[in-house]
Tab-separated table of C-alpha atoms and ligand atoms in Angstrom:
chain	number	residue	atom	x	y	z
A	1	MET	CA	-217.919	8.276	82.219
A	2	SER	CA	-219.873	9.556	85.196
A	3	PRO	CA	-222.124	7.120	87.089
A	4	ALA	CA	-225.661	8.260	85.954
A	5	PRO	CA	-225.010	7.846	82.129
A	6	LEU	CA	-223.317	4.551	82.908
A	7	ALA	CA	-226.353	3.436	84.997
A	8	ASP	CA	-228.644	4.397	82.098
A	9	ARG	CA	-226.544	2.499	79.496
A	10	LEU	CA	-226.359	-0.478	81.765
A	11	ALA	CA	-230.140	-0.547	82.217
A	12	ARG	CA	-230.505	-0.395	78.445
A	13	VAL	CA	-228.096	-3.195	77.811
A	14	ARG	CA	-229.678	-5.471	80.465
A	15	ALA	CA	-233.094	-4.817	78.848
A	16	ALA	CA	-231.620	-5.690	75.449
A	17	THR	CA	-230.669	-9.178	76.753
A	18	GLU	CA	-234.235	-9.729	77.930
A	19	ARG	CA	-235.565	-8.708	74.596
A	20	LEU	CA	-233.363	-11.275	72.917
A	21	CYS	CA	-235.139	-13.940	74.973
A	22	ALA	CA	-238.591	-12.663	74.232
A	23	PRO	CA	-239.115	-14.933	71.106
A	24	LEU	CA	-237.981	-18.031	73.194
A	25	ALA	CA	-240.398	-20.425	74.948
A	26	VAL	CA	-239.335	-21.517	78.416
A	27	GLU	CA	-238.379	-24.955	76.952
A	28	ASP	CA	-236.043	-23.194	74.410
A	29	GLN	CA	-234.183	-21.477	77.376
A	30	VAL	CA	-233.219	-24.597	79.186
A	31	ALA	CA	-231.815	-27.220	76.882
A	32	GLN	CA	-228.039	-27.382	75.895
A	33	SER	CA	-227.166	-28.626	72.470
A	34	MET	CA	-223.426	-29.140	72.827
A	35	PRO	CA	-220.756	-28.669	75.474
A	36	ASP	CA	-219.507	-25.399	73.854
A	37	ALA	CA	-222.973	-23.901	73.878
A	38	SER	CA	-225.003	-22.754	76.953
A	39	PRO	CA	-228.709	-22.530	77.510
A	40	ALA	CA	-230.212	-19.059	77.270
A	41	LYS	CA	-231.260	-19.287	80.924
A	42	TRP	CA	-227.687	-19.872	81.841
A	43	HIS	CA	-226.578	-16.767	79.961
A	44	LEU	CA	-229.302	-14.834	81.824
A	45	GLY	CA	-228.012	-16.177	85.127
A	46	HIS	CA	-224.283	-16.008	84.477
A	47	THR	CA	-224.290	-12.316	83.427
A	48	THR	CA	-226.286	-11.595	86.566
A	49	TRP	CA	-223.837	-13.686	88.719
A	50	PHE	CA	-221.059	-11.516	87.153
A	51	PHE	CA	-222.569	-8.349	88.615
A	52	GLU	CA	-223.355	-9.876	91.921
A	53	THR	CA	-219.861	-11.418	92.358
A	54	PHE	CA	-217.634	-8.687	90.993
A	55	LEU	CA	-219.611	-5.402	91.511
A	56	LEU	CA	-222.072	-5.881	94.397
A	57	ALA	CA	-220.135	-8.247	96.696
A	58	PRO	CA	-217.002	-6.002	97.037
A	59	HIS	CA	-218.897	-2.617	96.855
A	60	LEU	CA	-222.240	-2.963	98.515
A	61	ALA	CA	-222.229	-2.586	102.288
A	62	GLY	CA	-223.892	-5.599	103.924
A	63	PHE	CA	-224.140	-7.506	100.680
A	64	ARG	CA	-225.647	-10.975	100.671
A	65	PRO	CA	-226.105	-12.986	97.431
A	66	HIS	CA	-229.680	-13.408	96.219
A	67	ARG	CA	-229.225	-17.154	96.567
A	68	GLU	CA	-225.835	-18.272	97.808
A	69	ALA	CA	-226.238	-21.799	96.390
A	70	TRP	CA	-226.675	-20.579	92.815
A	71	GLY	CA	-223.087	-19.102	92.554
A	72	PRO	CA	-221.331	-22.292	91.481
A	73	LEU	CA	-224.142	-22.958	88.839
A	74	PHE	CA	-223.411	-19.744	87.049
A	75	ASN	CA	-219.719	-19.285	87.637
A	76	SER	CA	-218.268	-20.015	84.149
A	77	TYR	CA	-214.556	-20.310	84.532
A	78	TYR	CA	-213.374	-18.012	87.413
A	79	VAL	CA	-211.403	-20.558	89.516
A	80	THR	CA	-210.452	-17.814	91.930
A	81	ALA	CA	-214.190	-17.107	92.482
A	82	GLY	CA	-215.035	-20.655	93.771
A	83	PRO	CA	-216.481	-23.972	92.564
A	84	ARG	CA	-218.052	-24.286	89.152
A	85	HIS	CA	-220.708	-26.663	87.778
A	86	PRO	CA	-219.399	-28.692	84.791
A	87	ARG	CA	-219.954	-26.740	81.567
A	88	PRO	CA	-221.296	-29.751	79.579
A	89	GLU	CA	-224.034	-30.141	82.212
A	90	ARG	CA	-225.497	-26.659	82.204
A	91	GLY	CA	-228.509	-28.031	80.232
A	92	LEU	CA	-229.412	-30.337	83.179
A	93	LEU	CA	-230.065	-27.376	85.487
A	94	THR	CA	-233.884	-27.247	85.293
A	95	ARG	CA	-233.707	-25.418	88.576
A	96	PRO	CA	-233.668	-22.508	89.282
A	97	THR	CA	-236.394	-22.038	86.832
A	98	VAL	CA	-236.392	-19.372	84.136
A	99	GLU	CA	-238.825	-17.327	86.196
A	100	GLU	CA	-236.535	-17.566	89.269
A	101	VAL	CA	-233.510	-16.534	87.232
A	102	ARG	CA	-235.472	-13.591	85.802
A	103	ALA	CA	-236.501	-12.473	89.250
A	104	TRP	CA	-232.835	-12.750	90.273
A	105	ARG	CA	-231.852	-10.548	87.342
A	106	ALA	CA	-234.487	-7.863	88.414
A	107	ALA	CA	-233.280	-7.920	91.976
A	108	VAL	CA	-229.608	-7.575	90.975
A	109	ASP	CA	-230.521	-4.831	88.476
A	110	ASP	CA	-232.270	-2.899	91.215
A	111	ARG	CA	-229.229	-3.194	93.475
A	112	VAL	CA	-226.749	-2.300	90.752
A	113	GLN	CA	-228.784	0.795	89.822
A	114	ALA	CA	-229.118	1.865	93.456
A	115	LEU	CA	-225.284	1.472	93.873
A	116	LEU	CA	-224.362	3.407	90.790
A	117	ARG	CA	-226.682	6.235	91.657
A	118	SER	CA	-225.452	6.463	95.354
A	119	PRO	CA	-222.240	8.097	96.720
A	120	ALA	CA	-220.789	4.570	96.875
A	121	GLY	CA	-220.927	4.566	93.138
A	122	ASP	CA	-218.077	6.994	93.061
A	123	ALA	CA	-215.721	4.638	94.893
A	124	PRO	CA	-212.644	3.598	93.072
A	125	GLY	CA	-213.198	0.623	90.717
A	126	VAL	CA	-217.009	0.783	90.734
A	127	ALA	CA	-217.443	2.413	87.407
A	128	ALA	CA	-214.667	0.262	85.824
A	129	VAL	CA	-216.224	-3.057	86.969
A	130	ALA	CA	-219.769	-1.848	86.031
A	131	GLU	CA	-218.497	-1.032	82.567
A	132	LEU	CA	-216.762	-4.409	82.288
A	133	GLY	CA	-220.095	-6.068	83.402
A	134	LEU	CA	-221.905	-4.112	80.695
A	135	GLN	CA	-219.370	-5.217	77.958
A	136	HIS	CA	-219.493	-8.748	79.298
A	137	GLU	CA	-223.316	-8.701	78.994
A	138	GLN	CA	-223.006	-7.603	75.310
A	139	GLN	CA	-220.588	-10.497	74.629
A	140	HIS	CA	-223.127	-12.921	76.068
A	141	GLN	CA	-225.892	-11.423	73.967
A	142	GLU	CA	-224.001	-12.489	70.787
A	143	LEU	CA	-223.140	-15.928	72.355
A	144	LEU	CA	-226.826	-16.352	73.366
A	145	LEU	CA	-227.986	-15.923	69.770
A	146	ALA	CA	-225.354	-18.297	68.431
A	147	ASP	CA	-226.217	-20.911	71.050
A	148	VAL	CA	-229.928	-20.586	70.306
A	149	GLN	CA	-229.277	-21.042	66.601
A	150	HIS	CA	-227.275	-24.166	67.299
A	151	LEU	CA	-229.985	-25.504	69.625
A	152	LEU	CA	-232.810	-24.934	67.169
A	153	SER	CA	-230.677	-26.406	64.385
A	154	ARG	CA	-230.801	-29.747	66.232
A	155	ASN	CA	-234.599	-29.949	66.009
A	156	PRO	CA	-235.888	-31.665	62.875
A	157	LEU	CA	-238.685	-29.116	62.755
A	158	GLU	CA	-236.073	-26.451	62.199
A	159	PRO	CA	-237.954	-23.749	64.228
A	160	ALA	CA	-237.184	-20.179	63.322
A	161	TYR	CA	-236.132	-17.861	66.137
A	162	ALA	CA	-237.166	-14.869	63.968
A	163	PRO	CA	-239.857	-16.014	61.575
A	164	ARG	CA	-239.674	-12.958	59.412
A	165	LEU	CA	-237.501	-13.785	56.397
A	166	PRO	CA	-234.396	-11.644	55.420
A	167	PRO	CA	-234.735	-9.512	52.313
A	168	PRO	CA	-234.172	-11.159	48.899
A	169	PRO	CA	-230.537	-11.718	47.904
A	170	ALA	CA	-228.528	-8.869	46.367
A	171	PRO	CA	-225.203	-9.074	44.524
A	172	ALA	CA	-222.004	-8.438	46.438
A	173	ALA	CA	-219.840	-5.494	45.639
A	174	PRO	CA	-217.059	-6.467	43.166
A	175	LEU	CA	-213.908	-7.680	44.815
A	176	ALA	CA	-210.973	-5.216	44.659
A	177	TRP	CA	-207.648	-5.191	46.542
A	178	ALA	CA	-206.773	-2.165	48.697
A	179	GLU	CA	-203.027	-1.495	48.719
A	180	ARG	CA	-201.694	-0.835	52.170
A	181	PRO	CA	-198.230	0.657	52.537
A	182	GLY	CA	-197.092	-1.249	55.663
A	183	GLY	CA	-194.316	0.322	57.777
A	184	LEU	CA	-194.234	0.703	61.457
A	185	VAL	CA	-197.860	0.788	62.636
A	186	ARG	CA	-199.371	1.316	66.009
A	187	VAL	CA	-201.896	-1.416	67.264
A	188	GLY	CA	-203.783	-1.975	70.442
A	189	HIS	CA	-205.834	0.279	72.630
A	190	GLU	CA	-204.550	3.397	74.291
A	191	GLY	CA	-206.252	6.546	75.613
A	192	PRO	CA	-209.747	6.967	77.000
A	193	GLY	CA	-212.685	4.744	76.413
A	194	PHE	CA	-213.316	1.071	77.352
A	195	ALA	CA	-211.222	-1.719	76.097
A	196	PHE	CA	-210.783	-5.344	77.336
A	197	ASP	CA	-207.435	-6.018	78.913
A	198	ASN	CA	-206.236	-8.203	75.892
A	199	GLU	CA	-206.418	-5.005	73.684
A	200	GLY	CA	-203.331	-3.547	75.282
A	201	PRO	CA	-200.621	-2.450	75.779
A	202	ALA	CA	-200.569	-0.443	72.465
A	203	HIS	CA	-197.261	-1.161	70.620
A	204	ASP	CA	-195.640	-0.841	67.297
A	205	VAL	CA	-195.652	-3.594	64.694
A	206	ALA	CA	-193.561	-3.691	61.496
A	207	LEU	CA	-195.659	-4.604	58.484
A	208	ALA	CA	-194.507	-5.246	54.875
A	209	PRO	CA	-196.703	-3.737	52.270
A	210	PHE	CA	-199.815	-5.840	51.681
A	211	ARG	CA	-203.193	-5.903	50.003
A	212	LEU	CA	-206.518	-6.438	51.773
A	213	ALA	CA	-209.753	-7.640	50.072
A	214	SER	CA	-212.329	-4.880	49.818
A	215	ARG	CA	-215.140	-7.120	51.025
A	216	PRO	CA	-215.551	-10.564	52.723
A	217	VAL	CA	-215.562	-13.813	50.848
A	218	THR	CA	-219.052	-14.570	49.692
A	219	ALA	CA	-221.205	-17.685	50.224
A	220	GLY	CA	-221.189	-18.114	46.373
A	221	GLU	CA	-217.289	-17.912	46.274
A	222	PHE	CA	-217.173	-20.538	49.192
A	223	ALA	CA	-219.621	-22.731	47.249
A	224	ALA	CA	-217.107	-22.760	44.374
A	225	PHE	CA	-214.474	-24.060	46.735
A	226	VAL	CA	-216.833	-26.816	47.952
A	227	GLU	CA	-217.752	-27.791	44.436
A	228	ASP	CA	-214.028	-27.796	43.440
A	229	GLY	CA	-213.553	-30.556	45.947
A	230	GLY	CA	-211.996	-28.222	48.454
A	231	TYR	CA	-212.762	-30.479	51.437
A	232	ASP	CA	-211.102	-33.512	49.780
A	233	ARG	CA	-207.838	-31.795	48.850
A	234	PRO	CA	-205.292	-32.239	51.647
A	235	GLU	CA	-202.782	-29.953	49.979
A	236	LEU	CA	-205.078	-27.004	50.801
A	237	TRP	CA	-205.358	-27.797	54.517
A	238	LEU	CA	-203.429	-27.604	57.675
A	239	SER	CA	-202.994	-31.050	59.016
A	240	ASP	CA	-205.009	-30.494	62.156
A	241	GLY	CA	-207.750	-28.806	59.981
A	242	PHE	CA	-208.006	-31.756	57.602
A	243	ALA	CA	-208.259	-34.104	60.504
A	244	ALA	CA	-210.939	-32.000	62.142
A	245	ALA	CA	-212.906	-31.823	58.874
A	246	ALA	CA	-212.612	-35.736	58.404
A	247	GLN	CA	-213.568	-36.305	61.970
A	248	GLY	CA	-216.508	-33.868	61.951
A	249	GLY	CA	-217.714	-35.029	58.505
A	250	TRP	CA	-217.436	-31.412	57.310
A	251	ARG	CA	-218.504	-31.042	53.622
A	252	ALA	CA	-219.544	-27.400	53.647
A	253	PRO	CA	-219.941	-24.598	56.285
A	254	LEU	CA	-221.923	-25.544	59.404
A	255	TYR	CA	-225.701	-25.458	58.789
A	256	TRP	CA	-225.433	-25.890	55.017
A	257	GLU	CA	-227.329	-28.575	53.246
A	258	ARG	CA	-228.026	-29.331	49.693
A	259	ARG	CA	-231.732	-29.680	49.109
A	260	ASP	CA	-233.284	-30.221	45.652
A	261	GLY	CA	-229.937	-29.424	44.068
A	262	ARG	CA	-229.511	-26.096	45.884
A	263	TRP	CA	-227.585	-24.967	48.872
A	264	THR	CA	-229.613	-24.047	51.861
A	265	ARG	CA	-228.548	-22.965	55.334
A	266	PHE	CA	-230.114	-23.065	58.756
A	267	SER	CA	-230.264	-19.637	60.360
A	268	LEU	CA	-232.102	-17.767	63.121
A	269	HIS	CA	-234.746	-17.150	60.385
A	270	GLY	CA	-235.156	-20.919	59.927
A	271	ARG	CA	-233.806	-22.792	56.813
A	272	ILE	CA	-233.200	-20.312	53.951
A	273	PRO	CA	-231.514	-20.513	50.561
A	274	VAL	CA	-227.747	-19.725	50.678
A	275	ASP	CA	-227.358	-16.191	49.409
A	276	PRO	CA	-224.439	-16.223	47.076
A	277	GLY	CA	-223.705	-12.622	47.521
A	278	ALA	CA	-223.684	-12.553	51.357
A	279	PRO	CA	-220.576	-13.202	53.366
A	280	VAL	CA	-219.952	-16.762	54.083
A	281	VAL	CA	-220.329	-17.555	57.754
A	282	HIS	CA	-220.135	-20.645	60.193
A	283	VAL	CA	-216.728	-21.589	58.893
A	284	SER	CA	-213.897	-22.478	61.209
A	285	PHE	CA	-210.405	-21.062	61.101
A	286	TYR	CA	-209.285	-24.245	59.322
A	287	GLU	CA	-211.904	-23.739	56.544
A	288	ALA	CA	-211.062	-20.117	56.266
A	289	ASP	CA	-207.313	-20.962	55.937
A	290	ALA	CA	-207.920	-23.720	53.351
A	291	TYR	CA	-210.178	-21.419	51.251
A	292	ALA	CA	-207.633	-18.703	51.317
A	293	ARG	CA	-204.987	-21.080	49.989
A	294	TRP	CA	-207.370	-22.287	47.254
A	295	ALA	CA	-208.027	-18.727	46.318
A	296	GLY	CA	-204.296	-17.942	45.990
A	297	ALA	CA	-204.376	-15.601	49.028
A	298	ARG	CA	-204.059	-15.809	52.725
A	299	LEU	CA	-205.744	-14.629	55.915
A	300	PRO	CA	-204.646	-11.100	57.233
A	301	THR	CA	-202.737	-10.835	60.491
A	302	GLU	CA	-204.693	-9.039	63.157
A	303	ALA	CA	-202.214	-6.082	62.911
A	304	GLU	CA	-202.892	-5.793	59.147
A	305	TRP	CA	-206.721	-5.811	59.738
A	306	GLU	CA	-206.373	-3.273	62.562
A	307	THR	CA	-204.310	-0.848	60.733
A	308	ALA	CA	-206.840	-0.852	57.827
A	309	ALA	CA	-209.699	-0.493	60.336
A	310	ARG	CA	-208.130	2.115	62.626
A	311	ASP	CA	-209.574	5.118	60.759
A	312	ALA	CA	-212.629	3.445	59.463
A	313	PRO	CA	-216.131	4.284	60.980
A	314	VAL	CA	-217.853	1.475	62.945
A	315	GLU	CA	-220.530	1.064	60.283
A	316	GLY	CA	-222.057	-2.021	58.918
A	317	GLN	CA	-224.770	-4.658	59.721
A	318	PHE	CA	-225.210	-5.182	63.469
A	319	VAL	CA	-227.794	-6.891	65.682
A	320	GLU	CA	-229.964	-3.760	66.137
A	321	GLY	CA	-230.643	-3.369	62.405
A	322	GLY	CA	-231.353	-6.992	61.544
A	323	PRO	CA	-231.865	-9.385	59.896
A	324	LEU	CA	-229.884	-11.996	61.780
A	325	VAL	CA	-227.941	-13.225	58.733
A	326	PRO	CA	-225.358	-11.147	56.907
A	327	LEU	CA	-226.581	-9.425	53.779
A	328	ALA	CA	-224.772	-8.696	50.589
A	329	ALA	CA	-220.990	-8.352	51.252
A	330	GLY	CA	-219.957	-4.725	51.296
A	331	PRO	CA	-216.889	-2.722	51.938
A	332	SER	CA	-217.153	-2.190	55.725
A	333	LEU	CA	-214.668	-3.953	57.883
A	334	PHE	CA	-217.214	-4.041	60.778
A	335	GLY	CA	-220.391	-6.065	61.202
A	336	GLY	CA	-221.878	-8.744	58.914
A	337	ALA	CA	-219.353	-11.560	59.552
A	338	TRP	CA	-216.446	-11.772	61.933
A	339	SER	CA	-213.075	-12.120	60.043
A	340	TRP	CA	-210.695	-14.963	61.125
A	341	THR	CA	-207.172	-13.673	61.205
A	342	ALA	CA	-203.889	-15.599	60.971
A	343	SER	CA	-203.042	-14.361	64.436
A	344	PRO	CA	-202.966	-16.457	67.575
A	345	HIS	CA	-204.621	-14.985	70.680
A	346	VAL	CA	-201.528	-14.170	72.722
A	347	GLY	CA	-200.726	-11.328	75.085
A	348	TYR	CA	-199.415	-8.189	73.529
A	349	PRO	CA	-195.808	-7.250	74.587
A	350	GLY	CA	-195.934	-6.133	78.166
A	351	PHE	CA	-199.437	-7.730	78.821
A	352	ARG	CA	-200.177	-8.560	82.404
A	353	PRO	CA	-203.561	-9.913	83.590
A	354	ALA	CA	-205.220	-7.795	86.311
A	355	PRO	CA	-204.799	-9.173	89.873
A	356	GLY	CA	-207.610	-11.223	91.329
A	357	ALA	CA	-210.434	-13.192	89.642
A	358	LEU	CA	-211.062	-10.692	86.860
A	359	GLY	CA	-207.497	-11.374	85.665
A	360	GLU	CA	-208.994	-14.679	84.488
A	361	TYR	CA	-211.250	-12.868	81.924
A	362	ASN	CA	-208.909	-13.167	78.839
A	363	GLY	CA	-205.320	-13.790	79.983
A	364	LYS	CA	-205.650	-17.510	80.681
A	365	PHE	CA	-207.084	-18.033	77.197
A	366	MET	CA	-203.916	-16.896	75.473
A	367	VAL	CA	-203.147	-20.260	73.892
A	368	ASN	CA	-204.707	-22.456	71.169
A	369	GLN	CA	-207.104	-19.824	69.947
A	370	LEU	CA	-207.169	-17.544	66.865
A	371	VAL	CA	-208.211	-13.925	66.792
A	372	LEU	CA	-211.293	-12.717	64.966
A	373	ARG	CA	-211.891	-9.135	64.133
A	374	GLY	CA	-214.746	-6.751	63.192
A	375	GLY	CA	-217.954	-8.127	64.712
A	376	SER	CA	-220.947	-9.652	62.955
A	377	CYS	CA	-224.624	-9.214	62.287
A	378	LEU	CA	-225.193	-10.591	65.827
A	379	SER	CA	-222.926	-8.032	67.581
A	380	PRO	CA	-224.302	-4.884	69.207
A	381	ARG	CA	-222.751	-1.939	67.277
A	382	ASP	CA	-221.476	0.023	70.316
A	383	HIS	CA	-219.638	-3.109	71.562
A	384	LEU	CA	-217.068	-2.966	68.678
A	385	ARG	CA	-213.923	-0.948	67.925
A	386	ALA	CA	-210.855	-1.365	65.693
A	387	THR	CA	-208.731	-2.790	68.597
A	388	TYR	CA	-211.318	-5.405	69.611
A	389	ARG	CA	-209.906	-8.939	69.733
A	390	ASN	CA	-212.477	-11.781	69.735
A	391	PHE	CA	-210.979	-15.329	69.900
A	392	PHE	CA	-212.109	-18.914	69.358
A	393	PRO	CA	-210.412	-22.294	68.901
A	394	PRO	CA	-209.530	-22.996	65.331
A	395	HIS	CA	-212.258	-25.693	64.938
A	396	ALA	CA	-215.107	-23.483	66.178
A	397	ARG	CA	-217.912	-22.938	63.594
A	398	TRP	CA	-221.132	-21.971	65.420
A	399	GLN	CA	-220.315	-18.226	65.630
A	400	ALA	CA	-220.949	-15.885	62.711
A	401	SER	CA	-217.360	-16.204	61.644
A	402	GLY	CA	-216.329	-15.578	58.063
A	403	ILE	CA	-213.304	-14.787	55.855
A	404	ARG	CA	-211.585	-11.648	54.545
A	405	LEU	CA	-208.534	-12.234	52.359
A	406	ALA	CA	-205.141	-10.648	52.210
A	407	ARG	CA	-202.046	-10.968	49.884
B	1	FE2	FE1	-218.973	-14.747	80.705
């Protein structure tokens, strides 16, 4: 990718983040609803800090940070890059203000654009780090929406981020099982095009023949599990999952509530009826695993998912098309709801983190997390590909995470 198209794409992606904040009041952008979630203002600042720290500082002659003291506030987890403000206290950072953070964004955008369009933009590493910053920004766009949803869910007024309601429910496609032959399959990223470091090295995996569900598990199917006492049946659950459900008081997916005898769910569109034909979302790995056992199936491994997705087009429901809830479950492996897999997030054979602070991007999170595949209705479409490995701890429920079954 030559610098000018990269600079143009980067400008578009940065502007898309700003647009996501447009429906938010200043007050909405500052509060933090739980240690796992960050305020919108923090996402705006952190993604800017990323460009300042990893692109401008090493590559811009005479670089000085916009405000030196802000660095530790917006450094997420890069130990090599210096001190970090405690994550659970990001919501206490009323200063810098939203306006100051937005001015910082604009200043950094100007400097990044100038760098990429100058001869220095051709220096080794510049394009690669700019591309990483762009992809990182897109990851934070989805996190920002999930965090806003969680924040708004904690307000008894249940405010809608996007007041326009999604279209009326439509039935899901019938469930079928696609036969996959297995054999020695190639997984992981190789060749041109961007990929995160955890997507490689490409390698061969031996798979037994398997069957993959033709669509995700629907909310209606998951409701049947709930009504069958699924949450009270320890034989369906991993021990850690049963304990997490008991401790968290889980009786249904996150945001679900029974009102007037019907299931409702809080969403970015406010509280809406649960659409029985739409993919279930806001389930943890533990709930996905228990559901699969109840349904006489299992979760696919990430290699099984990837071999099915490898030749499939990246088509489906993404953030650009809206709405911000998944619609009727269809055949695409991409978009709608992330699919939990049975695979732990570990390094592929031969994986080595990059030297320096950017080696902390994924490599140090290769324990105690499960891989999710395919993207969701909150993901930017051009952020996804068949080799993409998202990951979260098994108890995480606030992402648009759902279930696709295998046998
Ligand atoms: Fe980040």
